[in-house]
mmCIF file with all atom_site columns, C-alpha atoms in Angstrom:
data_model
loop_
_atom_site.group_PDB
_atom_site.id
_atom_site.type_symbol
_atom_site.label_atom_id
_atom_site.label_alt_id
_atom_site.label_comp_id
_atom_site.label_asym_id
_atom_site.label_entity_id
_atom_site.label_seq_id
_atom_site.pdbx_PDB_ins_code
_atom_site.Cartn_x
_atom_site.Cartn_y
_atom_site.Cartn_z
_atom_site.occupancy
_atom_site.B_iso_or_equiv
_atom_site.pdbx_formal_charge
_atom_site.auth_seq_id
_atom_site.auth_comp_id
_atom_site.auth_asym_id
_atom_site.auth_atom_id
_atom_site.pdbx_PDB_model_num
ATOM 1   C CA . GLN E 1 1   ? 72.146  95.218  90.867  1.00 88.00 ? 40  GLN E CA 1
ATOM 2   C CA . VAL E 1 2   ? 73.724  97.448  88.288  1.00 95.00 ? 41  VAL E CA 1
ATOM 3   C CA . GLN E 1 3   ? 77.223  96.638  87.202  1.00 97.00 ? 42  GLN E CA 1
ATOM 4   C CA . LEU E 1 4   ? 79.685  98.754  85.058  1.00 98.00 ? 43  LEU E CA 1
ATOM 5   C CA . GLN E 1 5   ? 82.540  97.538  83.019  1.00 98.00 ? 44  GLN E CA 1
ATOM 6   C CA . GLU E 1 6   ? 85.089  99.717  81.335  1.00 98.00 ? 45  GLU E CA 1
ATOM 7   C CA . SER E 1 7   ? 86.598  98.656  78.008  1.00 98.00 ? 46  SER E CA 1
ATOM 8   C CA . GLY E 1 8   ? 89.032  99.956  75.422  1.00 97.00 ? 47  GLY E CA 1
ATOM 9   C CA . PRO E 1 9   ? 92.685  100.150 74.395  1.00 97.00 ? 48  PRO E CA 1
ATOM 10  C CA . GLY E 1 10  ? 95.242  99.842  77.215  1.00 96.00 ? 49  GLY E CA 1
ATOM 11  C CA . LEU E 1 11  ? 97.827  101.695 75.129  1.00 98.00 ? 50  LEU E CA 1
ATOM 12  C CA . VAL E 1 12  ? 97.402  104.924 73.253  1.00 98.00 ? 51  VAL E CA 1
ATOM 13  C CA . LYS E 1 13  ? 100.064 106.953 71.377  1.00 98.00 ? 52  LYS E CA 1
ATOM 14  C CA . PRO E 1 14  ? 100.763 110.542 72.255  1.00 98.00 ? 53  PRO E CA 1
ATOM 15  C CA . SER E 1 15  ? 98.646  113.025 70.378  1.00 98.00 ? 54  SER E CA 1
ATOM 16  C CA . GLN E 1 16  ? 96.024  110.402 69.576  1.00 98.00 ? 55  GLN E CA 1
ATOM 17  C CA . THR E 1 17  ? 92.530  110.136 70.995  1.00 98.00 ? 56  THR E CA 1
ATOM 18  C CA . LEU E 1 18  ? 91.773  107.898 74.001  1.00 98.00 ? 57  LEU E CA 1
ATOM 19  C CA . SER E 1 19  ? 88.373  106.083 73.565  1.00 98.00 ? 58  SER E CA 1
ATOM 20  C CA . LEU E 1 20  ? 86.741  104.113 76.350  1.00 98.00 ? 59  LEU E CA 1
ATOM 21  C CA . THR E 1 21  ? 83.270  102.529 76.655  1.00 98.00 ? 60  THR E CA 1
ATOM 22  C CA . CYS E 1 22  ? 81.378  101.669 79.766  1.00 98.00 ? 61  CYS E CA 1
ATOM 23  C CA . THR E 1 23  ? 78.805  98.936  79.484  1.00 98.00 ? 62  THR E CA 1
ATOM 24  C CA . VAL E 1 24  ? 76.054  98.889  82.016  1.00 98.00 ? 63  VAL E CA 1
ATOM 25  C CA . SER E 1 25  ? 74.379  95.637  82.976  1.00 97.00 ? 64  SER E CA 1
ATOM 26  C CA . GLY E 1 26  ? 71.512  94.914  85.405  1.00 95.00 ? 65  GLY E CA 1
ATOM 27  C CA . GLY E 1 27  ? 69.574  98.068  84.519  1.00 93.00 ? 66  GLY E CA 1
ATOM 28  C CA . SER E 1 28  ? 68.720  100.454 81.676  1.00 94.00 ? 67  SER E CA 1
ATOM 29  C CA . ILE E 1 29  ? 71.039  103.480 81.123  1.00 95.00 ? 68  ILE E CA 1
ATOM 30  C CA . SER E 1 30  ? 68.012  105.506 80.117  1.00 92.00 ? 69  SER E CA 1
ATOM 31  C CA . SER E 1 31  ? 65.881  104.869 83.138  1.00 88.00 ? 70  SER E CA 1
ATOM 32  C CA . GLY E 1 32  ? 65.938  106.802 86.400  1.00 87.00 ? 71  GLY E CA 1
ATOM 33  C CA . SER E 1 33  ? 67.783  109.999 87.116  1.00 92.00 ? 72  SER E CA 1
ATOM 34  C CA . TYR E 1 34  ? 71.518  109.370 87.030  1.00 95.00 ? 73  TYR E CA 1
ATOM 35  C CA . TYR E 1 35  ? 74.716  110.973 86.116  1.00 96.00 ? 74  TYR E CA 1
ATOM 36  C CA . TRP E 1 36  ? 76.947  108.535 84.113  1.00 97.00 ? 75  TRP E CA 1
ATOM 37  C CA . SER E 1 37  ? 80.480  109.740 84.980  1.00 97.00 ? 76  SER E CA 1
ATOM 38  C CA . TRP E 1 38  ? 84.131  109.231 84.104  1.00 98.00 ? 77  TRP E CA 1
ATOM 39  C CA . ILE E 1 39  ? 86.886  109.616 86.755  1.00 98.00 ? 78  ILE E CA 1
ATOM 40  C CA . ARG E 1 40  ? 90.538  108.883 86.505  1.00 98.00 ? 79  ARG E CA 1
ATOM 41  C CA . GLN E 1 41  ? 93.463  108.197 88.870  1.00 98.00 ? 80  GLN E CA 1
ATOM 42  C CA . PRO E 1 42  ? 97.073  108.303 87.952  1.00 98.00 ? 81  PRO E CA 1
ATOM 43  C CA . ALA E 1 43  ? 99.241  105.812 89.653  1.00 97.00 ? 82  ALA E CA 1
ATOM 44  C CA . GLY E 1 44  ? 99.844  106.756 93.331  1.00 97.00 ? 83  GLY E CA 1
ATOM 45  C CA . LYS E 1 45  ? 97.770  109.877 93.009  1.00 98.00 ? 84  LYS E CA 1
ATOM 46  C CA . GLY E 1 46  ? 94.221  111.029 93.758  1.00 98.00 ? 85  GLY E CA 1
ATOM 47  C CA . LEU E 1 47  ? 90.899  110.878 91.905  1.00 98.00 ? 86  LEU E CA 1
ATOM 48  C CA . GLU E 1 48  ? 90.136  113.350 89.176  1.00 98.00 ? 87  GLU E CA 1
ATOM 49  C CA . TRP E 1 49  ? 86.611  113.963 87.837  1.00 98.00 ? 88  TRP E CA 1
ATOM 50  C CA . ILE E 1 50  ? 86.638  114.123 84.066  1.00 98.00 ? 89  ILE E CA 1
ATOM 51  C CA . GLY E 1 51  ? 82.965  114.689 83.259  1.00 98.00 ? 90  GLY E CA 1
ATOM 52  C CA . ARG E 1 52  ? 79.447  113.226 83.308  1.00 97.00 ? 91  ARG E CA 1
ATOM 53  C CA . ILE E 1 53  ? 76.324  112.889 81.152  1.00 96.00 ? 92  ILE E CA 1
ATOM 54  C CA . TYR E 1 54  ? 72.872  113.045 82.636  1.00 94.00 ? 93  TYR E CA 1
ATOM 55  C CA . THR E 1 55  ? 69.961  110.784 81.797  1.00 88.00 ? 94  THR E CA 1
ATOM 56  C CA . SER E 1 56  ? 68.546  113.712 79.814  1.00 86.00 ? 95  SER E CA 1
ATOM 57  C CA . GLY E 1 57  ? 71.664  113.867 77.684  1.00 89.00 ? 96  GLY E CA 1
ATOM 58  C CA . SER E 1 58  ? 73.162  117.007 79.083  1.00 94.00 ? 97  SER E CA 1
ATOM 59  C CA . THR E 1 59  ? 76.953  117.048 79.742  1.00 97.00 ? 98  THR E CA 1
ATOM 60  C CA . ASN E 1 60  ? 79.300  118.610 82.337  1.00 96.00 ? 99  ASN E CA 1
ATOM 61  C CA . TYR E 1 61  ? 83.068  118.506 81.956  1.00 97.00 ? 100 TYR E CA 1
ATOM 62  C CA . ASN E 1 62  ? 86.078  119.337 84.139  1.00 96.00 ? 101 ASN E CA 1
ATOM 63  C CA . PRO E 1 63  ? 87.114  122.806 83.073  1.00 95.00 ? 102 PRO E CA 1
ATOM 64  C CA . SER E 1 64  ? 90.729  121.774 82.838  1.00 96.00 ? 103 SER E CA 1
ATOM 65  C CA . LEU E 1 65  ? 89.809  119.023 80.400  1.00 97.00 ? 104 LEU E CA 1
ATOM 66  C CA . LYS E 1 66  ? 86.867  120.460 78.681  1.00 96.00 ? 105 LYS E CA 1
ATOM 67  C CA . SER E 1 67  ? 88.525  121.343 75.333  1.00 97.00 ? 106 SER E CA 1
ATOM 68  C CA . ARG E 1 68  ? 89.555  117.699 74.925  1.00 98.00 ? 107 ARG E CA 1
ATOM 69  C CA . VAL E 1 69  ? 86.751  115.624 76.345  1.00 98.00 ? 108 VAL E CA 1
ATOM 70  C CA . THR E 1 70  ? 83.498  114.303 74.824  1.00 98.00 ? 109 THR E CA 1
ATOM 71  C CA . ILE E 1 71  ? 81.087  111.937 76.721  1.00 98.00 ? 110 ILE E CA 1
ATOM 72  C CA . SER E 1 72  ? 78.220  110.375 74.970  1.00 97.00 ? 111 SER E CA 1
ATOM 73  C CA . VAL E 1 73  ? 75.550  107.710 75.493  1.00 96.00 ? 112 VAL E CA 1
ATOM 74  C CA . ASP E 1 74  ? 74.415  104.904 73.186  1.00 95.00 ? 113 ASP E CA 1
ATOM 75  C CA . THR E 1 75  ? 71.149  103.731 74.671  1.00 94.00 ? 114 THR E CA 1
ATOM 76  C CA . SER E 1 76  ? 70.632  100.953 72.149  1.00 95.00 ? 115 SER E CA 1
ATOM 77  C CA . LYS E 1 77  ? 73.917  99.233  73.508  1.00 96.00 ? 116 LYS E CA 1
ATOM 78  C CA . ASN E 1 78  ? 73.272  100.436 77.098  1.00 97.00 ? 117 ASN E CA 1
ATOM 79  C CA . GLN E 1 79  ? 76.745  102.049 77.042  1.00 97.00 ? 118 GLN E CA 1
ATOM 80  C CA . PHE E 1 80  ? 78.321  105.448 77.545  1.00 98.00 ? 119 PHE E CA 1
ATOM 81  C CA . SER E 1 81  ? 81.717  106.566 76.209  1.00 98.00 ? 120 SER E CA 1
ATOM 82  C CA . LEU E 1 82  ? 84.613  108.703 76.813  1.00 98.00 ? 121 LEU E CA 1
ATOM 83  C CA . LYS E 1 83  ? 86.751  110.430 74.155  1.00 98.00 ? 122 LYS E CA 1
ATOM 84  C CA . LEU E 1 84  ? 89.903  112.356 75.233  1.00 98.00 ? 123 LEU E CA 1
ATOM 85  C CA . SER E 1 85  ? 91.852  113.912 72.439  1.00 98.00 ? 124 SER E CA 1
ATOM 86  C CA . SER E 1 86  ? 95.411  114.928 72.027  1.00 98.00 ? 125 SER E CA 1
ATOM 87  C CA . VAL E 1 87  ? 96.764  112.756 74.861  1.00 98.00 ? 126 VAL E CA 1
ATOM 88  C CA . THR E 1 88  ? 100.030 113.006 76.573  1.00 98.00 ? 127 THR E CA 1
ATOM 89  C CA . ALA E 1 89  ? 101.909 111.012 79.148  1.00 98.00 ? 128 ALA E CA 1
ATOM 90  C CA . ALA E 1 90  ? 99.958  112.980 81.821  1.00 98.00 ? 129 ALA E CA 1
ATOM 91  C CA . ASP E 1 91  ? 96.799  111.208 80.765  1.00 98.00 ? 130 ASP E CA 1
ATOM 92  C CA . THR E 1 92  ? 98.156  107.902 81.830  1.00 98.00 ? 131 THR E CA 1
ATOM 93  C CA . ALA E 1 93  ? 95.850  106.681 84.564  1.00 98.00 ? 132 ALA E CA 1
ATOM 94  C CA . VAL E 1 94  ? 93.297  104.156 85.727  1.00 98.00 ? 133 VAL E CA 1
ATOM 95  C CA . TYR E 1 95  ? 89.996  105.276 84.238  1.00 98.00 ? 134 TYR E CA 1
ATOM 96  C CA . TYR E 1 96  ? 86.715  104.515 85.950  1.00 98.00 ? 135 TYR E CA 1
ATOM 97  C CA . CYS E 1 97  ? 83.171  104.728 84.866  1.00 98.00 ? 136 CYS E CA 1
ATOM 98  C CA . ALA E 1 98  ? 80.540  105.347 87.459  1.00 98.00 ? 137 ALA E CA 1
ATOM 99  C CA . ARG E 1 99  ? 76.685  105.742 88.050  1.00 97.00 ? 138 ARG E CA 1
ATOM 100 C CA . ASP E 1 100 ? 75.746  108.632 90.358  1.00 95.00 ? 139 ASP E CA 1
ATOM 101 C CA . SER E 1 101 ? 72.341  109.352 91.731  1.00 91.00 ? 140 SER E CA 1
ATOM 102 C CA . SER E 1 102 ? 73.535  112.506 93.501  1.00 88.00 ? 141 SER E CA 1
ATOM 103 C CA . GLY E 1 103 ? 72.454  110.792 96.659  1.00 88.00 ? 142 GLY E CA 1
ATOM 104 C CA . SER E 1 104 ? 73.084  107.455 98.118  1.00 89.00 ? 143 SER E CA 1
ATOM 105 C CA . VAL E 1 105 ? 73.993  105.618 94.977  1.00 92.00 ? 144 VAL E CA 1
ATOM 106 C CA . PHE E 1 106 ? 77.486  105.879 93.455  1.00 94.00 ? 145 PHE E CA 1
ATOM 107 C CA . ASP E 1 107 ? 78.400  102.640 91.612  1.00 96.00 ? 146 ASP E CA 1
ATOM 108 C CA . TRP E 1 108 ? 81.837  102.210 90.123  1.00 98.00 ? 147 TRP E CA 1
ATOM 109 C CA . GLY E 1 109 ? 83.345  100.062 87.386  1.00 98.00 ? 148 GLY E CA 1
ATOM 110 C CA . GLN E 1 110 ? 86.454  98.177  88.297  1.00 98.00 ? 149 GLN E CA 1
ATOM 111 C CA . GLY E 1 111 ? 88.659  100.560 86.336  1.00 98.00 ? 150 GLY E CA 1
ATOM 112 C CA . THR E 1 112 ? 90.892  100.192 83.299  1.00 98.00 ? 151 THR E CA 1
ATOM 113 C CA . LEU E 1 113 ? 94.469  101.241 82.967  1.00 98.00 ? 152 LEU E CA 1
ATOM 114 C CA . VAL E 1 114 ? 95.317  103.457 79.950  1.00 98.00 ? 153 VAL E CA 1
ATOM 115 C CA . THR E 1 115 ? 98.924  104.069 79.238  1.00 98.00 ? 154 THR E CA 1
ATOM 116 C CA . VAL E 1 116 ? 100.015 106.899 76.880  1.00 98.00 ? 155 VAL E CA 1
ATOM 117 C CA . SER E 1 117 ? 103.293 105.974 75.159  1.00 97.00 ? 156 SER E CA 1
ATOM 118 C CA . SER E 1 118 ? 104.843 105.619 71.731  1.00 96.00 ? 157 SER E CA 1
ATOM 119 C CA . SER F 2 1   ? 86.764  126.294 89.800  1.00 66.00 ? 144 SER F CA 1
ATOM 120 C CA . TYR F 2 2   ? 87.045  125.495 93.437  1.00 87.00 ? 145 TYR F CA 1
ATOM 121 C CA . GLU F 2 3   ? 89.132  123.236 95.689  1.00 95.00 ? 146 GLU F CA 1
ATOM 122 C CA . LEU F 2 4   ? 88.684  120.753 98.536  1.00 97.00 ? 147 LEU F CA 1
ATOM 123 C CA . THR F 2 5   ? 91.647  120.497 100.945 1.00 98.00 ? 148 THR F CA 1
ATOM 124 C CA . GLN F 2 6   ? 92.316  117.347 103.069 1.00 98.00 ? 149 GLN F CA 1
ATOM 125 C CA . PRO F 2 7   ? 95.237  116.414 105.306 1.00 98.00 ? 150 PRO F CA 1
ATOM 126 C CA . SER F 2 8   ? 97.576  114.005 103.564 1.00 98.00 ? 151 SER F CA 1
ATOM 127 C CA . SER F 2 9   ? 97.639  111.502 106.343 1.00 98.00 ? 152 SER F CA 1
ATOM 128 C CA . VAL F 2 10  ? 95.935  110.501 109.634 1.00 98.00 ? 153 VAL F CA 1
ATOM 129 C CA . SER F 2 11  ? 97.130  107.775 111.949 1.00 98.00 ? 154 SER F CA 1
ATOM 130 C CA . VAL F 2 12  ? 95.351  106.179 114.854 1.00 98.00 ? 155 VAL F CA 1
ATOM 131 C CA . SER F 2 13  ? 95.575  103.036 116.912 1.00 98.00 ? 156 SER F CA 1
ATOM 132 C CA . PRO F 2 14  ? 92.847  100.377 116.577 1.00 98.00 ? 157 PRO F CA 1
ATOM 133 C CA . GLY F 2 15  ? 89.845  101.180 118.613 1.00 98.00 ? 158 GLY F CA 1
ATOM 134 C CA . GLN F 2 16  ? 90.506  104.989 118.578 1.00 98.00 ? 159 GLN F CA 1
ATOM 135 C CA . THR F 2 17  ? 88.547  107.533 116.833 1.00 98.00 ? 160 THR F CA 1
ATOM 136 C CA . ALA F 2 18  ? 89.769  108.756 113.546 1.00 98.00 ? 161 ALA F CA 1
ATOM 137 C CA . ARG F 2 19  ? 88.782  112.107 112.177 1.00 98.00 ? 162 ARG F CA 1
ATOM 138 C CA . ILE F 2 20  ? 89.386  113.407 108.645 1.00 98.00 ? 163 ILE F CA 1
ATOM 139 C CA . THR F 2 21  ? 88.625  116.912 107.584 1.00 98.00 ? 164 THR F CA 1
ATOM 140 C CA . CYS F 2 22  ? 87.880  118.385 104.272 1.00 98.00 ? 165 CYS F CA 1
ATOM 141 C CA . SER F 2 23  ? 87.717  122.145 103.737 1.00 98.00 ? 166 SER F CA 1
ATOM 142 C CA . GLY F 2 24  ? 86.496  124.322 100.865 1.00 97.00 ? 167 GLY F CA 1
ATOM 143 C CA . ASP F 2 25  ? 84.259  127.355 100.366 1.00 95.00 ? 168 ASP F CA 1
ATOM 144 C CA . VAL F 2 26  ? 81.818  125.241 98.281  1.00 95.00 ? 169 VAL F CA 1
ATOM 145 C CA . LEU F 2 27  ? 81.114  123.219 101.370 1.00 97.00 ? 170 LEU F CA 1
ATOM 146 C CA . ALA F 2 28  ? 79.191  126.169 102.888 1.00 95.00 ? 171 ALA F CA 1
ATOM 147 C CA . LYS F 2 29  ? 76.438  125.713 100.247 1.00 95.00 ? 172 LYS F CA 1
ATOM 148 C CA . LYS F 2 30  ? 76.728  122.228 98.896  1.00 96.00 ? 173 LYS F CA 1
ATOM 149 C CA . TYR F 2 31  ? 76.753  118.679 100.289 1.00 97.00 ? 174 TYR F CA 1
ATOM 150 C CA . ALA F 2 32  ? 79.859  116.553 100.605 1.00 97.00 ? 175 ALA F CA 1
ATOM 151 C CA . ARG F 2 33  ? 80.307  112.846 100.104 1.00 98.00 ? 176 ARG F CA 1
ATOM 152 C CA . TRP F 2 34  ? 83.147  110.639 101.347 1.00 98.00 ? 177 TRP F CA 1
ATOM 153 C CA . PHE F 2 35  ? 84.681  107.744 99.445  1.00 98.00 ? 178 PHE F CA 1
ATOM 154 C CA . GLN F 2 36  ? 86.952  105.010 100.806 1.00 98.00 ? 179 GLN F CA 1
ATOM 155 C CA . GLN F 2 37  ? 89.517  103.379 98.562  1.00 98.00 ? 180 GLN F CA 1
ATOM 156 C CA . LYS F 2 38  ? 91.624  100.410 99.420  1.00 98.00 ? 181 LYS F CA 1
ATOM 157 C CA . PRO F 2 39  ? 94.632  99.484  97.331  1.00 97.00 ? 182 PRO F CA 1
ATOM 158 C CA . GLY F 2 40  ? 93.827  98.013  93.961  1.00 96.00 ? 183 GLY F CA 1
ATOM 159 C CA . GLN F 2 41  ? 90.141  98.616  94.338  1.00 98.00 ? 184 GLN F CA 1
ATOM 160 C CA . ALA F 2 42  ? 87.501  101.001 93.130  1.00 98.00 ? 185 ALA F CA 1
ATOM 161 C CA . PRO F 2 43  ? 86.354  103.584 95.657  1.00 98.00 ? 186 PRO F CA 1
ATOM 162 C CA . VAL F 2 44  ? 83.281  102.971 97.878  1.00 98.00 ? 187 VAL F CA 1
ATOM 163 C CA . LEU F 2 45  ? 80.723  105.644 98.974  1.00 98.00 ? 188 LEU F CA 1
ATOM 164 C CA . VAL F 2 46  ? 80.678  105.744 102.746 1.00 98.00 ? 189 VAL F CA 1
ATOM 165 C CA . ILE F 2 47  ? 78.864  109.064 103.484 1.00 98.00 ? 190 ILE F CA 1
ATOM 166 C CA . TYR F 2 48  ? 76.564  111.297 101.360 1.00 98.00 ? 191 TYR F CA 1
ATOM 167 C CA . LYS F 2 49  ? 74.784  114.558 102.050 1.00 97.00 ? 192 LYS F CA 1
ATOM 168 C CA . ASP F 2 50  ? 77.327  115.372 104.684 1.00 98.00 ? 193 ASP F CA 1
ATOM 169 C CA . SER F 2 51  ? 76.282  112.873 107.197 1.00 98.00 ? 194 SER F CA 1
ATOM 170 C CA . GLU F 2 52  ? 74.113  110.104 105.664 1.00 98.00 ? 195 GLU F CA 1
ATOM 171 C CA . ARG F 2 53  ? 75.318  106.586 105.566 1.00 98.00 ? 196 ARG F CA 1
ATOM 172 C CA . PRO F 2 54  ? 74.484  104.290 102.609 1.00 96.00 ? 197 PRO F CA 1
ATOM 173 C CA . SER F 2 55  ? 73.074  100.957 103.303 1.00 95.00 ? 198 SER F CA 1
ATOM 174 C CA . GLY F 2 56  ? 75.744  98.422  104.217 1.00 96.00 ? 199 GLY F CA 1
ATOM 175 C CA . ILE F 2 57  ? 78.285  100.991 105.589 1.00 97.00 ? 200 ILE F CA 1
ATOM 176 C CA . PRO F 2 58  ? 79.040  100.190 109.223 1.00 98.00 ? 201 PRO F CA 1
ATOM 177 C CA . GLU F 2 59  ? 77.666  102.586 111.905 1.00 98.00 ? 202 GLU F CA 1
ATOM 178 C CA . ARG F 2 60  ? 81.174  103.567 113.028 1.00 98.00 ? 203 ARG F CA 1
ATOM 179 C CA . PHE F 2 61  ? 81.370  105.799 110.002 1.00 98.00 ? 204 PHE F CA 1
ATOM 180 C CA . SER F 2 62  ? 79.740  109.131 110.360 1.00 98.00 ? 205 SER F CA 1
ATOM 181 C CA . GLY F 2 63  ? 79.936  112.583 108.941 1.00 98.00 ? 206 GLY F CA 1
ATOM 182 C CA . SER F 2 64  ? 79.312  116.133 110.014 1.00 98.00 ? 207 SER F CA 1
ATOM 183 C CA . SER F 2 65  ? 79.478  119.653 108.641 1.00 98.00 ? 208 SER F CA 1
ATOM 184 C CA . SER F 2 66  ? 80.288  123.069 110.009 1.00 97.00 ? 209 SER F CA 1
ATOM 185 C CA . GLY F 2 67  ? 80.612  126.010 107.720 1.00 96.00 ? 210 GLY F CA 1
ATOM 186 C CA . THR F 2 68  ? 83.229  125.389 105.122 1.00 97.00 ? 211 THR F CA 1
ATOM 187 C CA . THR F 2 69  ? 84.558  122.158 106.758 1.00 98.00 ? 212 THR F CA 1
ATOM 188 C CA . VAL F 2 70  ? 83.192  118.690 106.702 1.00 98.00 ? 213 VAL F CA 1
ATOM 189 C CA . THR F 2 71  ? 84.502  115.828 108.860 1.00 98.00 ? 214 THR F CA 1
ATOM 190 C CA . LEU F 2 72  ? 84.463  112.091 108.440 1.00 98.00 ? 215 LEU F CA 1
ATOM 191 C CA . THR F 2 73  ? 84.498  110.349 111.764 1.00 98.00 ? 216 THR F CA 1
ATOM 192 C CA . ILE F 2 74  ? 85.405  106.608 112.231 1.00 98.00 ? 217 ILE F CA 1
ATOM 193 C CA . SER F 2 75  ? 84.542  105.719 115.821 1.00 98.00 ? 218 SER F CA 1
ATOM 194 C CA . GLY F 2 76  ? 86.535  102.691 117.119 1.00 97.00 ? 219 GLY F CA 1
ATOM 195 C CA . ALA F 2 77  ? 88.610  102.426 113.871 1.00 98.00 ? 220 ALA F CA 1
ATOM 196 C CA . GLN F 2 78  ? 89.529  98.938  112.764 1.00 98.00 ? 221 GLN F CA 1
ATOM 197 C CA . VAL F 2 79  ? 92.534  97.593  110.887 1.00 97.00 ? 222 VAL F CA 1
ATOM 198 C CA . GLU F 2 80  ? 90.278  96.992  107.891 1.00 98.00 ? 223 GLU F CA 1
ATOM 199 C CA . ASP F 2 81  ? 89.519  100.737 107.874 1.00 98.00 ? 224 ASP F CA 1
ATOM 200 C CA . GLU F 2 82  ? 92.940  101.509 106.789 1.00 98.00 ? 225 GLU F CA 1
ATOM 201 C CA . ALA F 2 83  ? 92.549  103.027 103.308 1.00 98.00 ? 226 ALA F CA 1
ATOM 202 C CA . ASP F 2 84  ? 92.601  106.319 101.327 1.00 98.00 ? 227 ASP F CA 1
ATOM 203 C CA . TYR F 2 85  ? 89.582  108.531 101.915 1.00 98.00 ? 228 TYR F CA 1
ATOM 204 C CA . TYR F 2 86  ? 88.449  111.204 99.483  1.00 98.00 ? 229 TYR F CA 1
ATOM 205 C CA . CYS F 2 87  ? 85.872  113.962 99.993  1.00 98.00 ? 230 CYS F CA 1
ATOM 206 C CA . TYR F 2 88  ? 83.703  115.054 96.984  1.00 97.00 ? 231 TYR F CA 1
ATOM 207 C CA . SER F 2 89  ? 81.392  117.903 96.207  1.00 97.00 ? 232 SER F CA 1
ATOM 208 C CA . ALA F 2 90  ? 79.503  119.206 93.216  1.00 94.00 ? 233 ALA F CA 1
ATOM 209 C CA . ALA F 2 91  ? 78.361  122.665 92.327  1.00 88.00 ? 234 ALA F CA 1
ATOM 210 C CA . ASP F 2 92  ? 77.753  124.823 89.296  1.00 85.00 ? 235 ASP F CA 1
ATOM 211 C CA . ASN F 2 93  ? 77.818  121.766 87.032  1.00 90.00 ? 236 ASN F CA 1
ATOM 212 C CA . ASN F 2 94  ? 81.335  120.867 88.224  1.00 93.00 ? 237 ASN F CA 1
ATOM 213 C CA . VAL F 2 95  ? 82.590  118.252 90.483  1.00 96.00 ? 238 VAL F CA 1
ATOM 214 C CA . VAL F 2 96  ? 85.776  118.126 92.592  1.00 96.00 ? 239 VAL F CA 1
ATOM 215 C CA . PHE F 2 97  ? 87.430  115.602 94.699  1.00 98.00 ? 240 PHE F CA 1
ATOM 216 C CA . GLY F 2 98  ? 89.724  116.523 97.678  1.00 98.00 ? 241 GLY F CA 1
ATOM 217 C CA . GLY F 2 99  ? 93.362  115.407 97.427  1.00 98.00 ? 242 GLY F CA 1
ATOM 218 C CA . GLY F 2 100 ? 92.755  112.368 99.568  1.00 98.00 ? 243 GLY F CA 1
ATOM 219 C CA . THR F 2 101 ? 93.838  111.279 103.088 1.00 98.00 ? 244 THR F CA 1
ATOM 220 C CA . LYS F 2 102 ? 95.720  108.094 103.832 1.00 98.00 ? 245 LYS F CA 1
ATOM 221 C CA . LEU F 2 103 ? 94.399  106.621 107.078 1.00 98.00 ? 246 LEU F CA 1
ATOM 222 C CA . THR F 2 104 ? 96.727  104.313 108.947 1.00 98.00 ? 247 THR F CA 1
ATOM 223 C CA . VAL F 2 105 ? 95.399  102.074 111.655 1.00 98.00 ? 248 VAL F CA 1
ATOM 224 C CA . LEU F 2 106 ? 98.073  100.472 113.661 1.00 92.00 ? 249 LEU F CA 1
#
C-alpha cells in the first residue's frame, strides 16, 4: 500500500520560499499513471488545489498561484516537491501531498502545518 | 477558471437520508468526486466518476449527477458520518474543490 509523508520547515518568513517534500513509500513514483499533487487547507477553511505533476513530468498549476509555484519530482529518491515563492501570512495552511489516479485512487499524506511569520 | 458551489451546512437525524449538492458548469462535461474529512484528519475519497464507490466505502454512500449538479447521498446517515464533505472536479488541466459542506448528524 502506497504511503505519502510530507516534510519541511514548519515556519517560513514572509517573502521567502516555502519548500516541502513528499516521500512516497510502498511503490515507485515513476510507475503507473498518476498525478502527484499538492493541496492546502488554511485553518478552519476549505481545501485548495495547488498543483500536480504527472508521471510523464508534465505539470498543472492553480491559476491563482501559478506565478509562485513549482512542483518537481526526484525519481531517485522517490519524492516530489513543492516550492512556493514570496509567501505571505495568507499562505499559512496545512499542506497535503497526494497520489491521484483520476479514478478510484486518491491517497493523501497526513498533512504538515506551515506557518508564515516573522 | 470555474467554481463549484456547495451548501455550507446540512443537518439530519441519525437514520435519515442526507443529501449534499454541488453545482457548477464544469459538471455538465466532467466527472465529480466527493471527499469526506473528519476533524484533524486527511480527506478520504468516498465517490468518484459521479457515482462510483471506492472499495471499503459503505454502501450507504452514493452519488448522482444531473446537468450541472451532482449530489452525494448518505442513506441512513450515522453519527460517524458527521464530517465536512467536499466535491471536486478537474477540467482543462485545472482542478477545483467546492467550498465544503459540514454535515451534522444528531
